[in-house]
């Protein structure tokens, strides 16, 4: 066999084996990518559910003012008595409770304690927060975004003296949501994307990338709002999906915080590597297979010379 035929034989043998191997490898790489996405989404779902449960417990434990505002001791107390109780709550947990106010039936402050000045009494009568609480005779809350302070939960609670009796006064509580930011900071450090909290209006309360700090009240990513809207429409407490936004794929998982219309979310860019160790292993398998095919092509050539080419006896 001359030199040219030798190389043609090895190249053809390598091509015959490489072609099906490369086709199968593409399916293998694609299948591994889909498994990575599925595993990543499952892990994201577990994380968002866990954070949502932690946040729900935290809100119930520290942000439920009805536990003391509905007590007979507070309802029947005088103005000074209520003020003393409210000041005691602030002193108990100043990192959460920043301000309490008593509003009259028309929504005007008649008593204030905490960070606000007693002389600076405000009128909440035309705010959606007060009108909602007064109309439904039930608590109404909203998130307030400050330029230099953490987001705060503002809650208006009707002070009802008896069943069927319309509230004549309301309790307004302003409570810092910095604790939620601490949850995001601790758990979000292991996220390969962005993990955070979103309120009912789609605004970021906190997030692991710090966008909520840089731009208070900024909207959550569009892909997150889209998935949360689907979950809400279907009445689901949590939902995960791959969505496309501006031609880029994203993995999104959302979980509702029980008792609120807030959502915990995690979003990851699916076009980036999702599992570094798995991707390295897949590349190693494919490259090893190609190398073995090249080696076996050379071995095939040597065996062909040994078994198929007759020896010339001198």
PDB file of C-alpha atoms in Angstrom:
ATOM      1  CA  UNK A   1       0.000   0.000   0.000  1.00  0.00           C
ATOM      2  CA  UNK A   2       1.522   3.312  -1.059  1.00  0.00           C
ATOM      3  CA  UNK A   3       1.726   6.324   1.250  1.00  0.00           C
ATOM      4  CA  UNK A   4      -1.295   8.175  -0.137  1.00  0.00           C
ATOM      5  CA  UNK A   5      -3.569   5.148   0.100  1.00  0.00           C
ATOM      6  CA  UNK A   6      -2.436   4.634   3.685  1.00  0.00           C
ATOM      7  CA  UNK A   7      -3.685   8.053   4.738  1.00  0.00           C
ATOM      8  CA  UNK A   8      -6.860   7.705   2.679  1.00  0.00           C
ATOM      9  CA  UNK A   9      -7.629   4.402   4.375  1.00  0.00           C
ATOM     10  CA  UNK A  10      -7.117   5.831   7.885  1.00  0.00           C
ATOM     11  CA  UNK A  11      -9.097   8.999   7.073  1.00  0.00           C
ATOM     12  CA  UNK A  12     -11.998   7.009   5.595  1.00  0.00           C
ATOM     13  CA  UNK A  13     -12.050   4.607   8.539  1.00  0.00           C
ATOM     14  CA  UNK A  14     -12.036   7.526  10.996  1.00  0.00           C
ATOM     15  CA  UNK A  15     -14.834   9.273   9.053  1.00  0.00           C
ATOM     16  CA  UNK A  16     -17.012   6.137   9.001  1.00  0.00           C
ATOM     17  CA  UNK A  17     -16.851   5.869  12.783  1.00  0.00           C
ATOM     18  CA  UNK A  18     -16.772   9.603  13.561  1.00  0.00           C
ATOM     19  CA  UNK A  19     -19.936  10.476  11.632  1.00  0.00           C
ATOM     20  CA  UNK A  20     -22.388   8.369  13.720  1.00  0.00           C
ATOM     21  CA  UNK A  21     -20.400   9.148  16.860  1.00  0.00           C
ATOM     22  CA  UNK A  22     -20.705  12.914  16.323  1.00  0.00           C
ATOM     23  CA  UNK A  23     -24.450  12.584  15.603  1.00  0.00           C
ATOM     24  CA  UNK A  24     -24.942  10.576  18.781  1.00  0.00           C
ATOM     25  CA  UNK A  25     -22.713  13.016  20.694  1.00  0.00           C
ATOM     26  CA  UNK A  26     -24.925  15.936  19.681  1.00  0.00           C
ATOM     27  CA  UNK A  27     -27.951  14.110  21.083  1.00  0.00           C
ATOM     28  CA  UNK A  28     -25.936  13.265  24.193  1.00  0.00           C
ATOM     29  CA  UNK A  29     -24.868  16.895  24.748  1.00  0.00           C
ATOM     30  CA  UNK A  30     -28.387  18.164  24.036  1.00  0.00           C
ATOM     31  CA  UNK A  31     -29.922  15.595  26.393  1.00  0.00           C
ATOM     32  CA  UNK A  32     -27.447  16.485  29.118  1.00  0.00           C
ATOM     33  CA  UNK A  33     -28.335  20.186  28.670  1.00  0.00           C
ATOM     34  CA  UNK A  34     -32.038  19.397  29.121  1.00  0.00           C
ATOM     35  CA  UNK A  35     -31.272  17.333  32.224  1.00  0.00           C
ATOM     36  CA  UNK A  36     -29.260  20.262  33.596  1.00  0.00           C
ATOM     37  CA  UNK A  37     -32.220  22.589  33.005  1.00  0.00           C
ATOM     38  CA  UNK A  38     -34.638  20.174  34.678  1.00  0.00           C
ATOM     39  CA  UNK A  39     -32.377  19.642  37.680  1.00  0.00           C
ATOM     40  CA  UNK A  40     -31.701  23.383  37.968  1.00  0.00           C
ATOM     41  CA  UNK A  41     -35.423  24.188  37.856  1.00  0.00           C
ATOM     42  CA  UNK A  42     -36.147  21.539  40.508  1.00  0.00           C
ATOM     43  CA  UNK A  43     -33.444  22.997  42.754  1.00  0.00           C
ATOM     44  CA  UNK A  44     -34.727  26.541  42.143  1.00  0.00           C
ATOM     45  CA  UNK A  45     -38.255  25.429  43.043  1.00  0.00           C
ATOM     46  CA  UNK A  46     -36.977  23.946  46.311  1.00  0.00           C
ATOM     47  CA  UNK A  47     -35.111  27.175  47.130  1.00  0.00           C
ATOM     48  CA  UNK A  48     -38.027  29.501  46.365  1.00  0.00           C
ATOM     49  CA  UNK A  49     -40.442  27.314  48.342  1.00  0.00           C
ATOM     50  CA  UNK A  50     -38.062  27.286  51.310  1.00  0.00           C
ATOM     51  CA  UNK A  51     -37.552  31.056  51.210  1.00  0.00           C
ATOM     52  CA  UNK A  52     -41.313  31.628  50.845  1.00  0.00           C
ATOM     53  CA  UNK A  53     -41.995  29.484  53.922  1.00  0.00           C
ATOM     54  CA  UNK A  54     -39.310  31.297  55.921  1.00  0.00           C
ATOM     55  CA  UNK A  55     -40.707  34.683  54.853  1.00  0.00           C
ATOM     56  CA  UNK A  56     -44.289  33.639  55.709  1.00  0.00           C
ATOM     57  CA  UNK A  57     -43.216  32.545  59.189  1.00  0.00           C
ATOM     58  CA  UNK A  58     -41.264  35.769  59.661  1.00  0.00           C
ATOM     59  CA  UNK A  59     -44.216  37.932  58.615  1.00  0.00           C
ATOM     60  CA  UNK A  60     -46.589  36.028  60.897  1.00  0.00           C
ATOM     61  CA  UNK A  61     -44.202  36.233  63.841  1.00  0.00           C
ATOM     62  CA  UNK A  62     -43.080  39.854  63.588  1.00  0.00           C
ATOM     63  CA  UNK A  63     -45.448  41.757  61.289  1.00  0.00           C
ATOM     64  CA  UNK A  64     -48.885  40.668  62.523  1.00  0.00           C
ATOM     65  CA  UNK A  65     -50.025  43.737  64.489  1.00  0.00           C
ATOM     66  CA  UNK A  66     -53.542  42.315  64.930  1.00  0.00           C
ATOM     67  CA  UNK A  67     -52.249  40.164  67.784  1.00  0.00           C
ATOM     68  CA  UNK A  68     -52.127  43.207  70.026  1.00  0.00           C
ATOM     69  CA  UNK A  69     -54.342  45.702  68.144  1.00  0.00           C
ATOM     70  CA  UNK A  70     -57.393  43.423  68.430  1.00  0.00           C
ATOM     71  CA  UNK A  71     -56.956  42.860  72.175  1.00  0.00           C
ATOM     72  CA  UNK A  72     -59.517  44.411  74.513  1.00  0.00           C
ATOM     73  CA  UNK A  73     -56.747  46.144  76.422  1.00  0.00           C
ATOM     74  CA  UNK A  74     -55.687  48.073  73.333  1.00  0.00           C
ATOM     75  CA  UNK A  75     -59.158  48.626  71.840  1.00  0.00           C
ATOM     76  CA  UNK A  76     -60.580  50.080  75.054  1.00  0.00           C
ATOM     77  CA  UNK A  77     -57.477  52.024  76.081  1.00  0.00           C
ATOM     78  CA  UNK A  78     -57.370  55.813  76.066  1.00  0.00           C
ATOM     79  CA  UNK A  79     -55.197  57.734  73.626  1.00  0.00           C
ATOM     80  CA  UNK A  80     -52.318  57.883  76.089  1.00  0.00           C
ATOM     81  CA  UNK A  81     -52.777  54.225  76.948  1.00  0.00           C
ATOM     82  CA  UNK A  82     -52.580  53.236  73.291  1.00  0.00           C
ATOM     83  CA  UNK A  83     -49.522  55.414  72.821  1.00  0.00           C
ATOM     84  CA  UNK A  84     -47.784  53.710  75.724  1.00  0.00           C
ATOM     85  CA  UNK A  85     -48.554  50.257  74.287  1.00  0.00           C
ATOM     86  CA  UNK A  86     -47.299  51.252  70.843  1.00  0.00           C
ATOM     87  CA  UNK A  87     -44.103  52.767  72.242  1.00  0.00           C
ATOM     88  CA  UNK A  88     -43.539  49.521  74.110  1.00  0.00           C
ATOM     89  CA  UNK A  89     -43.824  47.564  70.848  1.00  0.00           C
ATOM     90  CA  UNK A  90     -41.277  49.843  69.171  1.00  0.00           C
ATOM     91  CA  UNK A  91     -38.859  49.468  72.096  1.00  0.00           C
ATOM     92  CA  UNK A  92     -39.298  45.684  71.936  1.00  0.00           C
ATOM     93  CA  UNK A  93     -38.280  45.458  68.298  1.00  0.00           C
ATOM     94  CA  UNK A  94     -36.962  48.767  66.932  1.00  0.00           C
ATOM     95  CA  UNK A  95     -35.386  47.061  63.918  1.00  0.00           C
ATOM     96  CA  UNK A  96     -38.894  46.262  62.597  1.00  0.00           C
ATOM     97  CA  UNK A  97     -41.361  48.748  64.090  1.00  0.00           C
ATOM     98  CA  UNK A  98     -40.480  52.293  63.091  1.00  0.00           C
ATOM     99  CA  UNK A  99     -43.779  54.141  63.429  1.00  0.00           C
ATOM    100  CA  UNK A 100     -47.354  53.703  64.659  1.00  0.00           C
ATOM    101  CA  UNK A 101     -50.287  56.062  64.162  1.00  0.00           C
ATOM    102  CA  UNK A 102     -53.925  56.134  65.204  1.00  0.00           C
ATOM    103  CA  UNK A 103     -56.244  57.389  62.469  1.00  0.00           C
ATOM    104  CA  UNK A 104     -59.779  58.622  63.026  1.00  0.00           C
ATOM    105  CA  UNK A 105     -62.776  57.530  60.940  1.00  0.00           C
ATOM    106  CA  UNK A 106     -61.962  60.108  58.265  1.00  0.00           C
ATOM    107  CA  UNK A 107     -58.359  58.917  57.897  1.00  0.00           C
ATOM    108  CA  UNK A 108     -56.550  61.717  59.717  1.00  0.00           C
ATOM    109  CA  UNK A 109     -53.823  61.029  62.258  1.00  0.00           C
ATOM    110  CA  UNK A 110     -54.792  61.840  65.816  1.00  0.00           C
ATOM    111  CA  UNK A 111     -51.838  60.172  67.503  1.00  0.00           C
ATOM    112  CA  UNK A 112     -48.360  59.224  66.346  1.00  0.00           C
ATOM    113  CA  UNK A 113     -45.409  57.497  67.943  1.00  0.00           C
ATOM    114  CA  UNK A 114     -42.038  56.408  66.657  1.00  0.00           C
ATOM    115  CA  UNK A 115     -39.841  58.081  64.065  1.00  0.00           C
ATOM    116  CA  UNK A 116     -42.482  60.624  62.975  1.00  0.00           C
ATOM    117  CA  UNK A 117     -43.013  63.921  64.757  1.00  0.00           C
ATOM    118  CA  UNK A 118     -46.148  64.262  66.879  1.00  0.00           C
ATOM    119  CA  UNK A 119     -46.685  67.708  65.364  1.00  0.00           C
ATOM    120  CA  UNK A 120     -46.470  66.414  61.800  1.00  0.00           C
ATOM    121  CA  UNK A 121     -49.839  64.672  61.629  1.00  0.00           C
ATOM    122  CA  UNK A 122     -50.845  63.458  58.171  1.00  0.00           C
ATOM    123  CA  UNK A 123     -54.098  62.913  56.356  1.00  0.00           C
ATOM    124  CA  UNK A 124     -54.482  59.443  54.789  1.00  0.00           C
ATOM    125  CA  UNK A 125     -58.137  59.858  53.849  1.00  0.00           C
ATOM    126  CA  UNK A 126     -57.502  59.907  50.097  1.00  0.00           C
ATOM    127  CA  UNK A 127     -54.915  57.140  50.014  1.00  0.00           C
ATOM    128  CA  UNK A 128     -55.859  53.814  48.444  1.00  0.00           C
ATOM    129  CA  UNK A 129     -54.493  52.084  51.523  1.00  0.00           C
ATOM    130  CA  UNK A 130     -56.925  53.770  53.923  1.00  0.00           C
ATOM    131  CA  UNK A 131     -59.909  53.685  51.576  1.00  0.00           C
ATOM    132  CA  UNK A 132     -59.449  49.947  51.075  1.00  0.00           C
ATOM    133  CA  UNK A 133     -59.253  49.293  54.826  1.00  0.00           C
ATOM    134  CA  UNK A 134     -62.256  51.545  55.571  1.00  0.00           C
ATOM    135  CA  UNK A 135     -64.416  50.098  52.802  1.00  0.00           C
ATOM    136  CA  UNK A 136     -63.741  46.466  53.574  1.00  0.00           C
ATOM    137  CA  UNK A 137     -63.299  46.861  57.324  1.00  0.00           C
ATOM    138  CA  UNK A 138     -60.255  44.627  57.073  1.00  0.00           C
ATOM    139  CA  UNK A 139     -56.475  45.128  57.090  1.00  0.00           C
ATOM    140  CA  UNK A 140     -54.890  46.678  54.024  1.00  0.00           C
ATOM    141  CA  UNK A 141     -51.179  46.859  53.331  1.00  0.00           C
ATOM    142  CA  UNK A 142     -48.666  48.141  50.809  1.00  0.00           C
ATOM    143  CA  UNK A 143     -44.916  48.330  50.426  1.00  0.00           C
ATOM    144  CA  UNK A 144     -43.335  51.774  50.728  1.00  0.00           C
ATOM    145  CA  UNK A 145     -40.025  52.396  48.953  1.00  0.00           C
ATOM    146  CA  UNK A 146     -37.628  54.975  50.381  1.00  0.00           C
ATOM    147  CA  UNK A 147     -34.619  56.430  48.620  1.00  0.00           C
ATOM    148  CA  UNK A 148     -32.221  55.935  51.528  1.00  0.00           C
ATOM    149  CA  UNK A 149     -34.066  53.427  53.727  1.00  0.00           C
ATOM    150  CA  UNK A 150     -35.040  49.750  53.289  1.00  0.00           C
ATOM    151  CA  UNK A 151     -38.547  49.051  51.955  1.00  0.00           C
ATOM    152  CA  UNK A 152     -41.245  49.247  54.614  1.00  0.00           C
ATOM    153  CA  UNK A 153     -44.583  47.504  54.999  1.00  0.00           C
ATOM    154  CA  UNK A 154     -47.321  50.051  55.714  1.00  0.00           C
ATOM    155  CA  UNK A 155     -50.383  48.389  57.227  1.00  0.00           C
ATOM    156  CA  UNK A 156     -53.746  49.915  58.113  1.00  0.00           C
ATOM    157  CA  UNK A 157     -55.764  47.864  60.601  1.00  0.00           C
ATOM    158  CA  UNK A 158     -59.383  48.719  61.572  1.00  0.00           C
ATOM    159  CA  UNK A 159     -59.848  48.829  65.358  1.00  0.00           C
ATOM    160  CA  UNK A 160     -63.228  47.129  65.672  1.00  0.00           C
ATOM    161  CA  UNK A 161     -64.770  47.045  69.153  1.00  0.00           C
ATOM    162  CA  UNK A 162     -67.323  44.336  68.446  1.00  0.00           C
ATOM    163  CA  UNK A 163     -68.852  42.099  65.801  1.00  0.00           C
ATOM    164  CA  UNK A 164     -70.896  44.078  63.298  1.00  0.00           C
ATOM    165  CA  UNK A 165     -69.629  47.396  64.656  1.00  0.00           C
ATOM    166  CA  UNK A 166     -67.961  49.713  62.174  1.00  0.00           C
ATOM    167  CA  UNK A 167     -64.441  50.832  63.076  1.00  0.00           C
ATOM    168  CA  UNK A 168     -64.164  54.398  64.349  1.00  0.00           C
ATOM    169  CA  UNK A 169     -60.372  54.374  64.506  1.00  0.00           C
ATOM    170  CA  UNK A 170     -57.587  52.660  62.595  1.00  0.00           C
ATOM    171  CA  UNK A 171     -54.043  51.623  63.448  1.00  0.00           C
ATOM    172  CA  UNK A 172     -51.364  52.501  60.908  1.00  0.00           C
ATOM    173  CA  UNK A 173     -48.088  50.612  61.289  1.00  0.00           C
ATOM    174  CA  UNK A 174     -44.888  51.239  59.364  1.00  0.00           C
ATOM    175  CA  UNK A 175     -42.514  48.264  59.594  1.00  0.00           C
ATOM    176  CA  UNK A 176     -39.089  47.804  58.044  1.00  0.00           C
ATOM    177  CA  UNK A 177     -38.611  44.882  55.660  1.00  0.00           C
ATOM    178  CA  UNK A 178     -34.841  44.801  56.193  1.00  0.00           C
ATOM    179  CA  UNK A 179     -35.158  41.247  57.578  1.00  0.00           C
ATOM    180  CA  UNK A 180     -36.317  40.054  54.157  1.00  0.00           C
ATOM    181  CA  UNK A 181     -33.197  41.621  52.694  1.00  0.00           C
ATOM    182  CA  UNK A 182     -31.104  39.597  55.130  1.00  0.00           C
ATOM    183  CA  UNK A 183     -32.788  36.383  53.955  1.00  0.00           C
ATOM    184  CA  UNK A 184     -31.978  37.292  50.351  1.00  0.00           C
ATOM    185  CA  UNK A 185     -28.383  38.140  51.257  1.00  0.00           C
ATOM    186  CA  UNK A 186     -27.774  34.814  53.026  1.00  0.00           C
ATOM    187  CA  UNK A 187     -29.584  32.462  50.640  1.00  0.00           C
ATOM    188  CA  UNK A 188     -29.023  34.437  47.449  1.00  0.00           C
ATOM    189  CA  UNK A 189     -25.235  34.261  47.681  1.00  0.00           C
ATOM    190  CA  UNK A 190     -25.398  30.682  46.325  1.00  0.00           C
ATOM    191  CA  UNK A 191     -27.667  31.598  43.438  1.00  0.00           C
ATOM    192  CA  UNK A 192     -26.228  31.500  39.934  1.00  0.00           C
ATOM    193  CA  UNK A 193     -28.806  34.124  38.898  1.00  0.00           C
ATOM    194  CA  UNK A 194     -30.987  36.547  40.837  1.00  0.00           C
ATOM    195  CA  UNK A 195     -33.113  35.657  43.875  1.00  0.00           C
ATOM    196  CA  UNK A 196     -35.499  38.091  45.523  1.00  0.00           C
ATOM    197  CA  UNK A 197     -38.936  39.235  46.663  1.00  0.00           C
ATOM    198  CA  UNK A 198     -41.564  40.893  44.470  1.00  0.00           C
ATOM    199  CA  UNK A 199     -44.689  42.671  45.733  1.00  0.00           C
ATOM    200  CA  UNK A 200     -48.201  42.435  44.290  1.00  0.00           C
ATOM    201  CA  UNK A 201     -47.478  45.285  41.877  1.00  0.00           C
ATOM    202  CA  UNK A 202     -44.411  43.591  40.432  1.00  0.00           C
ATOM    203  CA  UNK A 203     -41.894  45.839  42.206  1.00  0.00           C
ATOM    204  CA  UNK A 204     -38.692  44.483  43.723  1.00  0.00           C
ATOM    205  CA  UNK A 205     -38.637  44.472  47.527  1.00  0.00           C
ATOM    206  CA  UNK A 206     -35.175  42.909  47.726  1.00  0.00           C
ATOM    207  CA  UNK A 207     -32.951  40.953  45.369  1.00  0.00           C
ATOM    208  CA  UNK A 208     -29.537  39.303  45.509  1.00  0.00           C
ATOM    209  CA  UNK A 209     -28.107  41.460  42.691  1.00  0.00           C
ATOM    210  CA  UNK A 210     -28.849  44.678  44.602  1.00  0.00           C
ATOM    211  CA  UNK A 211     -31.072  46.247  41.929  1.00  0.00           C
ATOM    212  CA  UNK A 212     -33.729  47.075  44.520  1.00  0.00           C
ATOM    213  CA  UNK A 213     -31.143  48.993  46.549  1.00  0.00           C
ATOM    214  CA  UNK A 214     -29.806  50.947  43.565  1.00  0.00           C
ATOM    215  CA  UNK A 215     -33.279  51.766  42.222  1.00  0.00           C
ATOM    216  CA  UNK A 216     -35.959  51.580  44.963  1.00  0.00           C
ATOM    217  CA  UNK A 217     -39.330  50.562  43.575  1.00  0.00           C
ATOM    218  CA  UNK A 218     -37.874  49.181  40.328  1.00  0.00           C
ATOM    219  CA  UNK A 219     -39.950  46.557  38.568  1.00  0.00           C
ATOM    220  CA  UNK A 220     -38.939  42.901  38.765  1.00  0.00           C
ATOM    221  CA  UNK A 221     -37.573  41.370  35.532  1.00  0.00           C
ATOM    222  CA  UNK A 222     -40.258  40.970  32.870  1.00  0.00           C
ATOM    223  CA  UNK A 223     -39.740  37.201  32.673  1.00  0.00           C
ATOM    224  CA  UNK A 224     -40.377  36.914  36.432  1.00  0.00           C
ATOM    225  CA  UNK A 225     -43.571  38.982  36.266  1.00  0.00           C
ATOM    226  CA  UNK A 226     -44.764  36.859  33.350  1.00  0.00           C
ATOM    227  CA  UNK A 227     -44.287  33.565  35.221  1.00  0.00           C
ATOM    228  CA  UNK A 228     -45.855  34.986  38.411  1.00  0.00           C
ATOM    229  CA  UNK A 229     -48.884  36.134  36.400  1.00  0.00           C
ATOM    230  CA  UNK A 230     -49.300  32.622  34.959  1.00  0.00           C
ATOM    231  CA  UNK A 231     -49.050  31.094  38.450  1.00  0.00           C
ATOM    232  CA  UNK A 232     -51.605  33.559  39.835  1.00  0.00           C
ATOM    233  CA  UNK A 233     -54.003  32.955  36.922  1.00  0.00           C
ATOM    234  CA  UNK A 234     -53.819  29.199  37.509  1.00  0.00           C
ATOM    235  CA  UNK A 235     -54.205  29.582  41.277  1.00  0.00           C
ATOM    236  CA  UNK A 236     -50.850  27.903  41.907  1.00  0.00           C
ATOM    237  CA  UNK A 237     -48.718  28.670  44.947  1.00  0.00           C
ATOM    238  CA  UNK A 238     -45.512  27.957  43.059  1.00  0.00           C
ATOM    239  CA  UNK A 239     -44.543  27.569  39.437  1.00  0.00           C
ATOM    240  CA  UNK A 240     -41.380  27.008  37.416  1.00  0.00           C
ATOM    241  CA  UNK A 241     -40.780  27.356  33.722  1.00  0.00           C
ATOM    242  CA  UNK A 242     -38.318  28.175  30.970  1.00  0.00           C
ATOM    243  CA  UNK A 243     -39.276  31.425  29.236  1.00  0.00           C
ATOM    244  CA  UNK A 244     -37.766  33.433  26.420  1.00  0.00           C
ATOM    245  CA  UNK A 245     -37.278  37.187  26.659  1.00  0.00           C
ATOM    246  CA  UNK A 246     -35.738  39.228  23.857  1.00  0.00           C
ATOM    247  CA  UNK A 247     -34.475  36.031  22.250  1.00  0.00           C
ATOM    248  CA  UNK A 248     -32.693  34.845  25.384  1.00  0.00           C
ATOM    249  CA  UNK A 249     -33.821  31.773  27.406  1.00  0.00           C
ATOM    250  CA  UNK A 250     -34.354  32.081  31.166  1.00  0.00           C
ATOM    251  CA  UNK A 251     -35.212  29.585  33.885  1.00  0.00           C
ATOM    252  CA  UNK A 252     -37.690  31.096  36.346  1.00  0.00           C
ATOM    253  CA  UNK A 253     -39.158  29.746  39.572  1.00  0.00           C
ATOM    254  CA  UNK A 254     -41.682  31.628  41.712  1.00  0.00           C
ATOM    255  CA  UNK A 255     -43.394  30.807  45.014  1.00  0.00           C
ATOM    256  CA  UNK A 256     -46.156  32.723  46.741  1.00  0.00           C
ATOM    257  CA  UNK A 257     -45.660  33.893  50.323  1.00  0.00           C
ATOM    258  CA  UNK A 258     -48.683  32.513  52.172  1.00  0.00           C
ATOM    259  CA  UNK A 259     -51.138  35.165  53.320  1.00  0.00           C
ATOM    260  CA  UNK A 260     -49.842  37.788  50.872  1.00  0.00           C
ATOM    261  CA  UNK A 261     -49.734  38.513  47.159  1.00  0.00           C
ATOM    262  CA  UNK A 262     -45.952  38.688  47.266  1.00  0.00           C
ATOM    263  CA  UNK A 263     -43.700  36.292  45.417  1.00  0.00           C
ATOM    264  CA  UNK A 264     -40.267  34.836  45.986  1.00  0.00           C
ATOM    265  CA  UNK A 265     -38.473  34.381  42.688  1.00  0.00           C
ATOM    266  CA  UNK A 266     -35.242  33.076  41.253  1.00  0.00           C
ATOM    267  CA  UNK A 267     -34.238  33.673  37.652  1.00  0.00           C
ATOM    268  CA  UNK A 268     -31.220  32.194  35.852  1.00  0.00           C
ATOM    269  CA  UNK A 269     -29.894  32.830  32.344  1.00  0.00           C
ATOM    270  CA  UNK A 270     -30.292  29.424  30.661  1.00  0.00           C
ATOM    271  CA  UNK A 271     -27.814  30.278  27.901  1.00  0.00           C
ATOM    272  CA  UNK A 272     -24.989  30.193  30.440  1.00  0.00           C
ATOM    273  CA  UNK A 273     -23.428  27.070  31.887  1.00  0.00           C
ATOM    274  CA  UNK A 274     -25.789  25.558  34.460  1.00  0.00           C
ATOM    275  CA  UNK A 275     -23.626  22.686  35.672  1.00  0.00           C
ATOM    276  CA  UNK A 276     -19.888  23.224  35.279  1.00  0.00           C
ATOM    277  CA  UNK A 277     -18.824  19.754  36.471  1.00  0.00           C
ATOM    278  CA  UNK A 278     -21.419  18.024  34.273  1.00  0.00           C
ATOM    279  CA  UNK A 279     -20.427  20.055  31.217  1.00  0.00           C
ATOM    280  CA  UNK A 280     -16.734  19.264  31.713  1.00  0.00           C
ATOM    281  CA  UNK A 281     -17.552  15.560  32.078  1.00  0.00           C
ATOM    282  CA  UNK A 282     -19.591  15.547  28.842  1.00  0.00           C
ATOM    283  CA  UNK A 283     -16.804  17.288  26.901  1.00  0.00           C
ATOM    284  CA  UNK A 284     -14.290  14.824  28.301  1.00  0.00           C
ATOM    285  CA  UNK A 285     -16.405  11.860  27.161  1.00  0.00           C
ATOM    286  CA  UNK A 286     -16.847  13.251  23.642  1.00  0.00           C
ATOM    287  CA  UNK A 287     -13.175  14.186  23.201  1.00  0.00           C
ATOM    288  CA  UNK A 288     -12.081  10.803  24.576  1.00  0.00           C
ATOM    289  CA  UNK A 289     -14.370   9.071  22.066  1.00  0.00           C
ATOM    290  CA  UNK A 290     -12.913  11.065  19.155  1.00  0.00           C
ATOM    291  CA  UNK A 291      -9.366  10.293  20.279  1.00  0.00           C
ATOM    292  CA  UNK A 292     -10.147   6.564  20.569  1.00  0.00           C
ATOM    293  CA  UNK A 293     -11.656   6.525  17.062  1.00  0.00           C
ATOM    294  CA  UNK A 294      -8.486   8.104  15.636  1.00  0.00           C
ATOM    295  CA  UNK A 295      -6.325   5.567  17.475  1.00  0.00           C
ATOM    296  CA  UNK A 296      -8.477   2.641  16.299  1.00  0.00           C
ATOM    297  CA  UNK A 297      -8.300   3.944  12.715  1.00  0.00           C
ATOM    298  CA  UNK A 298      -4.529   3.660  12.853  1.00  0.00           C
ATOM    299  CA  UNK A 299      -4.801   0.199  14.450  1.00  0.00           C
ATOM    300  CA  UNK A 300      -7.229  -0.827  11.679  1.00  0.00           C
ATOM    301  CA  UNK A 301      -4.683   0.239   9.086  1.00  0.00           C
ATOM    302  CA  UNK A 302      -1.955  -1.828  10.757  1.00  0.00           C
ATOM    303  CA  UNK A 303      -4.232  -4.866  11.019  1.00  0.00           C
ATOM    304  CA  UNK A 304      -5.226  -4.466   7.345  1.00  0.00           C
ATOM    305  CA  UNK A 305      -1.560  -4.605   6.371  1.00  0.00           C
ATOM    306  CA  UNK A 306      -1.039  -7.652   8.564  1.00  0.00           C
ATOM    307  CA  UNK A 307      -4.084  -9.669   7.527  1.00  0.00           C
ATOM    308  CA  UNK A 308      -5.176  -8.448   4.078  1.00  0.00           C
ATOM    309  CA  UNK A 309      -2.014  -7.475   2.221  1.00  0.00           C
ATOM    310  CA  UNK A 310      -0.085 -10.552   1.089  1.00  0.00           C
ATOM    311  CA  UNK A 311       3.500 -10.674   2.051  1.00  0.00           C
ATOM    312  CA  UNK A 312       5.988 -10.612  -0.800  1.00  0.00           C
ATOM    313  CA  UNK A 313       8.498 -13.423  -0.382  1.00  0.00           C
ATOM    314  CA  UNK A 314      11.903 -12.693  -1.747  1.00  0.00           C
TER     315      UNK A 314
END
